[in-house]
mmCIF file of C-alpha atoms in Angstrom:
data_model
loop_
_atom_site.group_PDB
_atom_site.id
_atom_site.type_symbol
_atom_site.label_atom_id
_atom_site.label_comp_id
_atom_site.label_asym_id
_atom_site.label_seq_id
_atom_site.Cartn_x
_atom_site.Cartn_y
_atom_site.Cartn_z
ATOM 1 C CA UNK W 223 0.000 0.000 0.000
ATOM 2 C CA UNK W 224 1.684 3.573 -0.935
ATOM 3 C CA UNK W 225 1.524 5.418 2.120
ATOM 4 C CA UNK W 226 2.009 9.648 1.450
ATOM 5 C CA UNK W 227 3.214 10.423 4.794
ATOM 6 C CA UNK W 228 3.636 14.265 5.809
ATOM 7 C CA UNK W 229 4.952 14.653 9.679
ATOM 8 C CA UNK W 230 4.390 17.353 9.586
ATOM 9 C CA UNK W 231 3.924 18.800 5.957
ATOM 10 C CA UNK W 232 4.666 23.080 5.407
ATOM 11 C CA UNK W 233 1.162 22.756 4.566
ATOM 12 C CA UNK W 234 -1.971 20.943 5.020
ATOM 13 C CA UNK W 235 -5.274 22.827 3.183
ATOM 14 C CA UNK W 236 -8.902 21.368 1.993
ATOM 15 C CA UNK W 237 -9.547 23.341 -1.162
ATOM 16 C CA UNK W 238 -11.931 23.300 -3.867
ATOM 17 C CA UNK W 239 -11.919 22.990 -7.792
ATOM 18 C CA UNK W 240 -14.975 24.858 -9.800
ATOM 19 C CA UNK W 241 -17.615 26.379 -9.154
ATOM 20 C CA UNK W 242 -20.173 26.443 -6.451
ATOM 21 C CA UNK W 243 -23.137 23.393 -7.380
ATOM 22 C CA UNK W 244 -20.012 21.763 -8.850
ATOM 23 C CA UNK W 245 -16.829 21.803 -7.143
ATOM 24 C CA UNK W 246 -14.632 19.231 -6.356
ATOM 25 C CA UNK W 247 -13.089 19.055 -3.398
ATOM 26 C CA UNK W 248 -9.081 18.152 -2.482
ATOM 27 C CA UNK W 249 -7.404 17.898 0.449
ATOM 28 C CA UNK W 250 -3.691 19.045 -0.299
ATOM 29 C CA UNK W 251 -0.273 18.343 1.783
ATOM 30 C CA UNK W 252 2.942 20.137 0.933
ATOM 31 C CA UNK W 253 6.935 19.504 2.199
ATOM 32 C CA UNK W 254 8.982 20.743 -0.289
ATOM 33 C CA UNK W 255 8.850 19.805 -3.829
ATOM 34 C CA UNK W 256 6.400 16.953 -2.868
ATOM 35 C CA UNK W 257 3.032 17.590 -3.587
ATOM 36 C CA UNK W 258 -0.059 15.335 -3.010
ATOM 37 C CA UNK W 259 -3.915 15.775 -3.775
ATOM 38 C CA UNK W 260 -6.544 13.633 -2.980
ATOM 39 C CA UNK W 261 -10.692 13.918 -3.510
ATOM 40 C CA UNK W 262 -13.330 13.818 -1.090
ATOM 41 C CA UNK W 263 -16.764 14.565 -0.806
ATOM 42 C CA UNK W 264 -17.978 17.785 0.674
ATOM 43 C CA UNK W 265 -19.857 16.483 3.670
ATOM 44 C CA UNK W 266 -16.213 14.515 4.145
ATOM 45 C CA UNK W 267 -14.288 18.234 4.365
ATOM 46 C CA UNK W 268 -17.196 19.299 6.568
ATOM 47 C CA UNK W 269 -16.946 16.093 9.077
ATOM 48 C CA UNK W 270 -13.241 16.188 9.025
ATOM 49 C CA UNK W 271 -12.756 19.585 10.201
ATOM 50 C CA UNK W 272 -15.896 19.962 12.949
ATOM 51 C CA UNK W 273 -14.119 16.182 14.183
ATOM 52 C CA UNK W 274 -10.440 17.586 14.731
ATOM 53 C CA UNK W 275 -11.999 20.909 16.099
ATOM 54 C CA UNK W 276 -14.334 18.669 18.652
ATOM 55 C CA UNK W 277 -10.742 15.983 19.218
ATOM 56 C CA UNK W 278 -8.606 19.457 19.963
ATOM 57 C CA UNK W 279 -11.432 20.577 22.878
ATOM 58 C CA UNK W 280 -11.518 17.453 24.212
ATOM 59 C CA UNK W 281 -7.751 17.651 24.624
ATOM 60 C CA UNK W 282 -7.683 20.619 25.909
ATOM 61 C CA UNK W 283 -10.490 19.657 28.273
ATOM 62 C CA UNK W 284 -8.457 16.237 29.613
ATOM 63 C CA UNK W 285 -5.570 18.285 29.909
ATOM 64 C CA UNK W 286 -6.883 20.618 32.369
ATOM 65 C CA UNK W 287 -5.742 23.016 29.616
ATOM 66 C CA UNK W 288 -2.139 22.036 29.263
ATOM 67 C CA UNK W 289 -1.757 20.340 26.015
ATOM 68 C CA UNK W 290 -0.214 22.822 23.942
ATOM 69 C CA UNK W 291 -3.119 23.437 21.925
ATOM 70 C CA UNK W 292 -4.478 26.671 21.614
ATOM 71 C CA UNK W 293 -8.185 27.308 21.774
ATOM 72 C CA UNK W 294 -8.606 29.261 18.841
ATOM 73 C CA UNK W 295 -6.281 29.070 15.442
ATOM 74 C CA UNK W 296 -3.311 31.611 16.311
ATOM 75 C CA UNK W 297 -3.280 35.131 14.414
ATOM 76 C CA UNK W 298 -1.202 34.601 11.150
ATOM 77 C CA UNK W 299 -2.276 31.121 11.077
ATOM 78 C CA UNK W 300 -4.992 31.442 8.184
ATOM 79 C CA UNK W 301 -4.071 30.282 4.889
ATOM 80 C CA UNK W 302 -6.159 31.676 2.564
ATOM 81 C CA UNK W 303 -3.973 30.822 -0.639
ATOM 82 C CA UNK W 304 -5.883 28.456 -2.908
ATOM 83 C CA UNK W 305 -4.937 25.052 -3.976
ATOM 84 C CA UNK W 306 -1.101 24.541 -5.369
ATOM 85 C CA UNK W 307 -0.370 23.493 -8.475
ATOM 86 C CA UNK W 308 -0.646 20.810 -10.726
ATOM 87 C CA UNK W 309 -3.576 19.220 -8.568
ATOM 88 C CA UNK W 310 -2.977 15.923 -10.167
ATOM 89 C CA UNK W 311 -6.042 13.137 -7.958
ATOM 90 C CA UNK W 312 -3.866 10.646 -6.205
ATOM 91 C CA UNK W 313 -6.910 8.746 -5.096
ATOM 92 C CA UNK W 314 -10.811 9.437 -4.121
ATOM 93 C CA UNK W 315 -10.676 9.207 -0.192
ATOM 94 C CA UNK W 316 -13.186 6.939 1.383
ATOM 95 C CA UNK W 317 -12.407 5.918 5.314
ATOM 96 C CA UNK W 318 -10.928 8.645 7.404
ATOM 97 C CA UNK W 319 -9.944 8.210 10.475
ATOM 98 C CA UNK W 320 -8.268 10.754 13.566
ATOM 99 C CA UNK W 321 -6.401 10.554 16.183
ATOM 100 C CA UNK W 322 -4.216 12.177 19.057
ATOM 101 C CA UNK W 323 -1.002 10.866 19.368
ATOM 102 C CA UNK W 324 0.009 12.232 23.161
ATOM 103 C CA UNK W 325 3.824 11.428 23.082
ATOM 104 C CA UNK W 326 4.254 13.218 20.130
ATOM 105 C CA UNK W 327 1.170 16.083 20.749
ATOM 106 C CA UNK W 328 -0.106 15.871 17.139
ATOM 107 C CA UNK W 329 -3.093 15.237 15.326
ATOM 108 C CA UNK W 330 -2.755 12.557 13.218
ATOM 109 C CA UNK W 331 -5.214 12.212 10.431
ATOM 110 C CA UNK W 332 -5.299 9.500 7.777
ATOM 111 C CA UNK W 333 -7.192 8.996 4.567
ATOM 112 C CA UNK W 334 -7.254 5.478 2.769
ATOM 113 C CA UNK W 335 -9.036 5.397 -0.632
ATOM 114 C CA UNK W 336 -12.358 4.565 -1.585
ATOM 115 C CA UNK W 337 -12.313 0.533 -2.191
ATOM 116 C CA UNK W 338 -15.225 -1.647 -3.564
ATOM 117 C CA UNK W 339 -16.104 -2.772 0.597
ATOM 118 C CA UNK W 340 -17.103 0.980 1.127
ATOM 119 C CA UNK W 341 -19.737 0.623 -1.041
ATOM 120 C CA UNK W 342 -21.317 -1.785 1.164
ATOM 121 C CA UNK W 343 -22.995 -1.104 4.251
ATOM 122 C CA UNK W 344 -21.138 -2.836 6.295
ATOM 123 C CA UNK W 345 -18.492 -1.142 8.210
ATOM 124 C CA UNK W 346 -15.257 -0.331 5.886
ATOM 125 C CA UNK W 347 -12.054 -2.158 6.352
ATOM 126 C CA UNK W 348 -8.841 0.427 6.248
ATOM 127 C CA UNK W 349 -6.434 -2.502 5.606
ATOM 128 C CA UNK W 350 -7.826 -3.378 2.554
ATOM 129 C CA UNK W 351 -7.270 0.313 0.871
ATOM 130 C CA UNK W 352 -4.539 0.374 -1.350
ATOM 131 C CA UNK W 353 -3.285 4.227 -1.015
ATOM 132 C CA UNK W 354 -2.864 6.123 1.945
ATOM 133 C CA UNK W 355 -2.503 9.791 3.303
ATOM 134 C CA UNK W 356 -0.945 9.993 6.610
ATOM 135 C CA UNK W 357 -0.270 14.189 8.106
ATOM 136 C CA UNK W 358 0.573 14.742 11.350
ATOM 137 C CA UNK W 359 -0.139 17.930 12.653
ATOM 138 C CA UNK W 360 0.373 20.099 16.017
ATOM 139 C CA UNK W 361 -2.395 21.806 17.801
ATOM 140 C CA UNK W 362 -2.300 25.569 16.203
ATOM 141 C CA UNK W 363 -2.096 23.731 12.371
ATOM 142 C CA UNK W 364 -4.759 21.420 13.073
ATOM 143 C CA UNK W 365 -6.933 24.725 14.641
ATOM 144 C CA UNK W 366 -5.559 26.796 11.118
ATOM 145 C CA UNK W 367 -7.082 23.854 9.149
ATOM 146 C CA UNK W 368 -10.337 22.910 10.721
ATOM 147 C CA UNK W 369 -11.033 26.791 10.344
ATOM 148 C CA UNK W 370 -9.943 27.244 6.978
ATOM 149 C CA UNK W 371 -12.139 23.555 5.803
ATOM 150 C CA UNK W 372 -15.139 24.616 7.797
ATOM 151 C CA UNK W 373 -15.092 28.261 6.069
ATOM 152 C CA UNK W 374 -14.659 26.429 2.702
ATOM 153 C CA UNK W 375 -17.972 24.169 3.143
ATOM 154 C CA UNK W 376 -19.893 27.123 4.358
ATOM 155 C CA UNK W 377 -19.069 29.108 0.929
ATOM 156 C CA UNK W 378 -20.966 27.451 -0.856
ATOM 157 C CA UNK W 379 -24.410 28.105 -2.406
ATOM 158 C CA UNK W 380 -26.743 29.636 -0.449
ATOM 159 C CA UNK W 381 -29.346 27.277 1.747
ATOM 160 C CA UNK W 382 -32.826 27.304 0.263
ATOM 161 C CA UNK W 383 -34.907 29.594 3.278
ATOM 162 C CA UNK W 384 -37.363 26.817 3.008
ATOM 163 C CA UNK W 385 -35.711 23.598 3.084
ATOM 164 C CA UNK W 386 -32.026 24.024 3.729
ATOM 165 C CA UNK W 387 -30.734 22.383 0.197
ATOM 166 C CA UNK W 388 -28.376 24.329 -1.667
ATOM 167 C CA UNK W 389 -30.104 27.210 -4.016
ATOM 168 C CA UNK W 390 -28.470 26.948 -8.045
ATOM 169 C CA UNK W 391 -28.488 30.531 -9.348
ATOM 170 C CA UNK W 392 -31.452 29.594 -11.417
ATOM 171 C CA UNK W 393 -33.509 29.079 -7.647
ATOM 172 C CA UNK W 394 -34.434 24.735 -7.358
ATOM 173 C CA UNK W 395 -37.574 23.011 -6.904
ATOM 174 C CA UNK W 396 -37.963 23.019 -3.259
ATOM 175 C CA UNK W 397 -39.314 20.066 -2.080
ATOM 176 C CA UNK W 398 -41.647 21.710 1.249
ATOM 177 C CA UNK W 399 -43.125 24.208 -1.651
ATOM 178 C CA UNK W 400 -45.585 21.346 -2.287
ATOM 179 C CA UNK W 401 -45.879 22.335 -6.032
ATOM 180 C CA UNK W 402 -46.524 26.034 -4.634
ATOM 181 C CA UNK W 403 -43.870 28.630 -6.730
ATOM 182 C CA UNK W 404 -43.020 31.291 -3.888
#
């Protein structure tokens, strides 16, 4: 399995392709010369970052407020460049998952591609992904990203007033109208 490991990378950024009602969405890790982009889904960006924010104020909370993690992302800290290229897909991502790695004080957060068990309900199995993304991050990137992701999702199209789906610029048939054109 090719592993893209990044502890830690000079930057770590979900970032988006297109336009709004048909974006794609990448997350993107930097050292260097090394570049890697991967694919998700939006509601994947959106889960990611509101899980490492929730993991970071739980840390903080065990910790007694100790762990050097700050509670908000640290002035200077936004990153508000877009997407570096070539964005060239290593893989779709299917199965994240997080964790806090307390010997080292990072976030770790890894991404295995989308194999044919995710399509099935059953719960996915990580070992049987064939890529990986690995980044390890400390406590003021891993702030830095969650708000940069969680700004991203929320710049998209406008909710409907009505029934909270996303509004196209040419309105949408809303389904608690009942057939009724507002």
């Amino acid at each position: 399995m090719p592993v893209f490991e990044y502890d830690p990378p000079e930057r770590f950024v979900a970032g988006t392709v297109g336009e709004p009602g048909s974006r794609t969405f990448f997350l993107q890790a930097r050292t260097g010369a090394r570049l890697t982009s991967v694919a998700l889904e939006k509601a994947q960006v959106s889960a990611l970052a509101e899980r490492v924010g929730e993991l970071l104020d739980e840390v903080v909370r065990r910790s007694a407020g100790q762990a050097p993690v700050p509670a908000l992302p640290p002035a200077g800290s936004e990153d508000t460049a877009p997407l570096e290229s070539p964005i060239e897909e290593e893989f779709r991502v299917g199965t994240m998952s997080l964790a806090w790695d307390g010997e080292r004080d990072v976030v770790v957060i890894e991404c295995f591609e989308v194999s044919d068990s995710d399509a099935e309900p059953e719960v996915p199995d990580p070992s049987s992904a064939s890529n990986l993304l690995r980044v390890s991050l400390d406590g003021a990137a891993a702030r830095a990203f969650a708000a940069r992701a969680l700004a991203l999702v929320a710049a998209g199209r406008p909710p409907c007033p009505f029934c909270a789906g996303p509004l196209d610029a040419q309105g949408h048939v809303c389904p608690r109208a009942n057939g009724y054109r507002r």
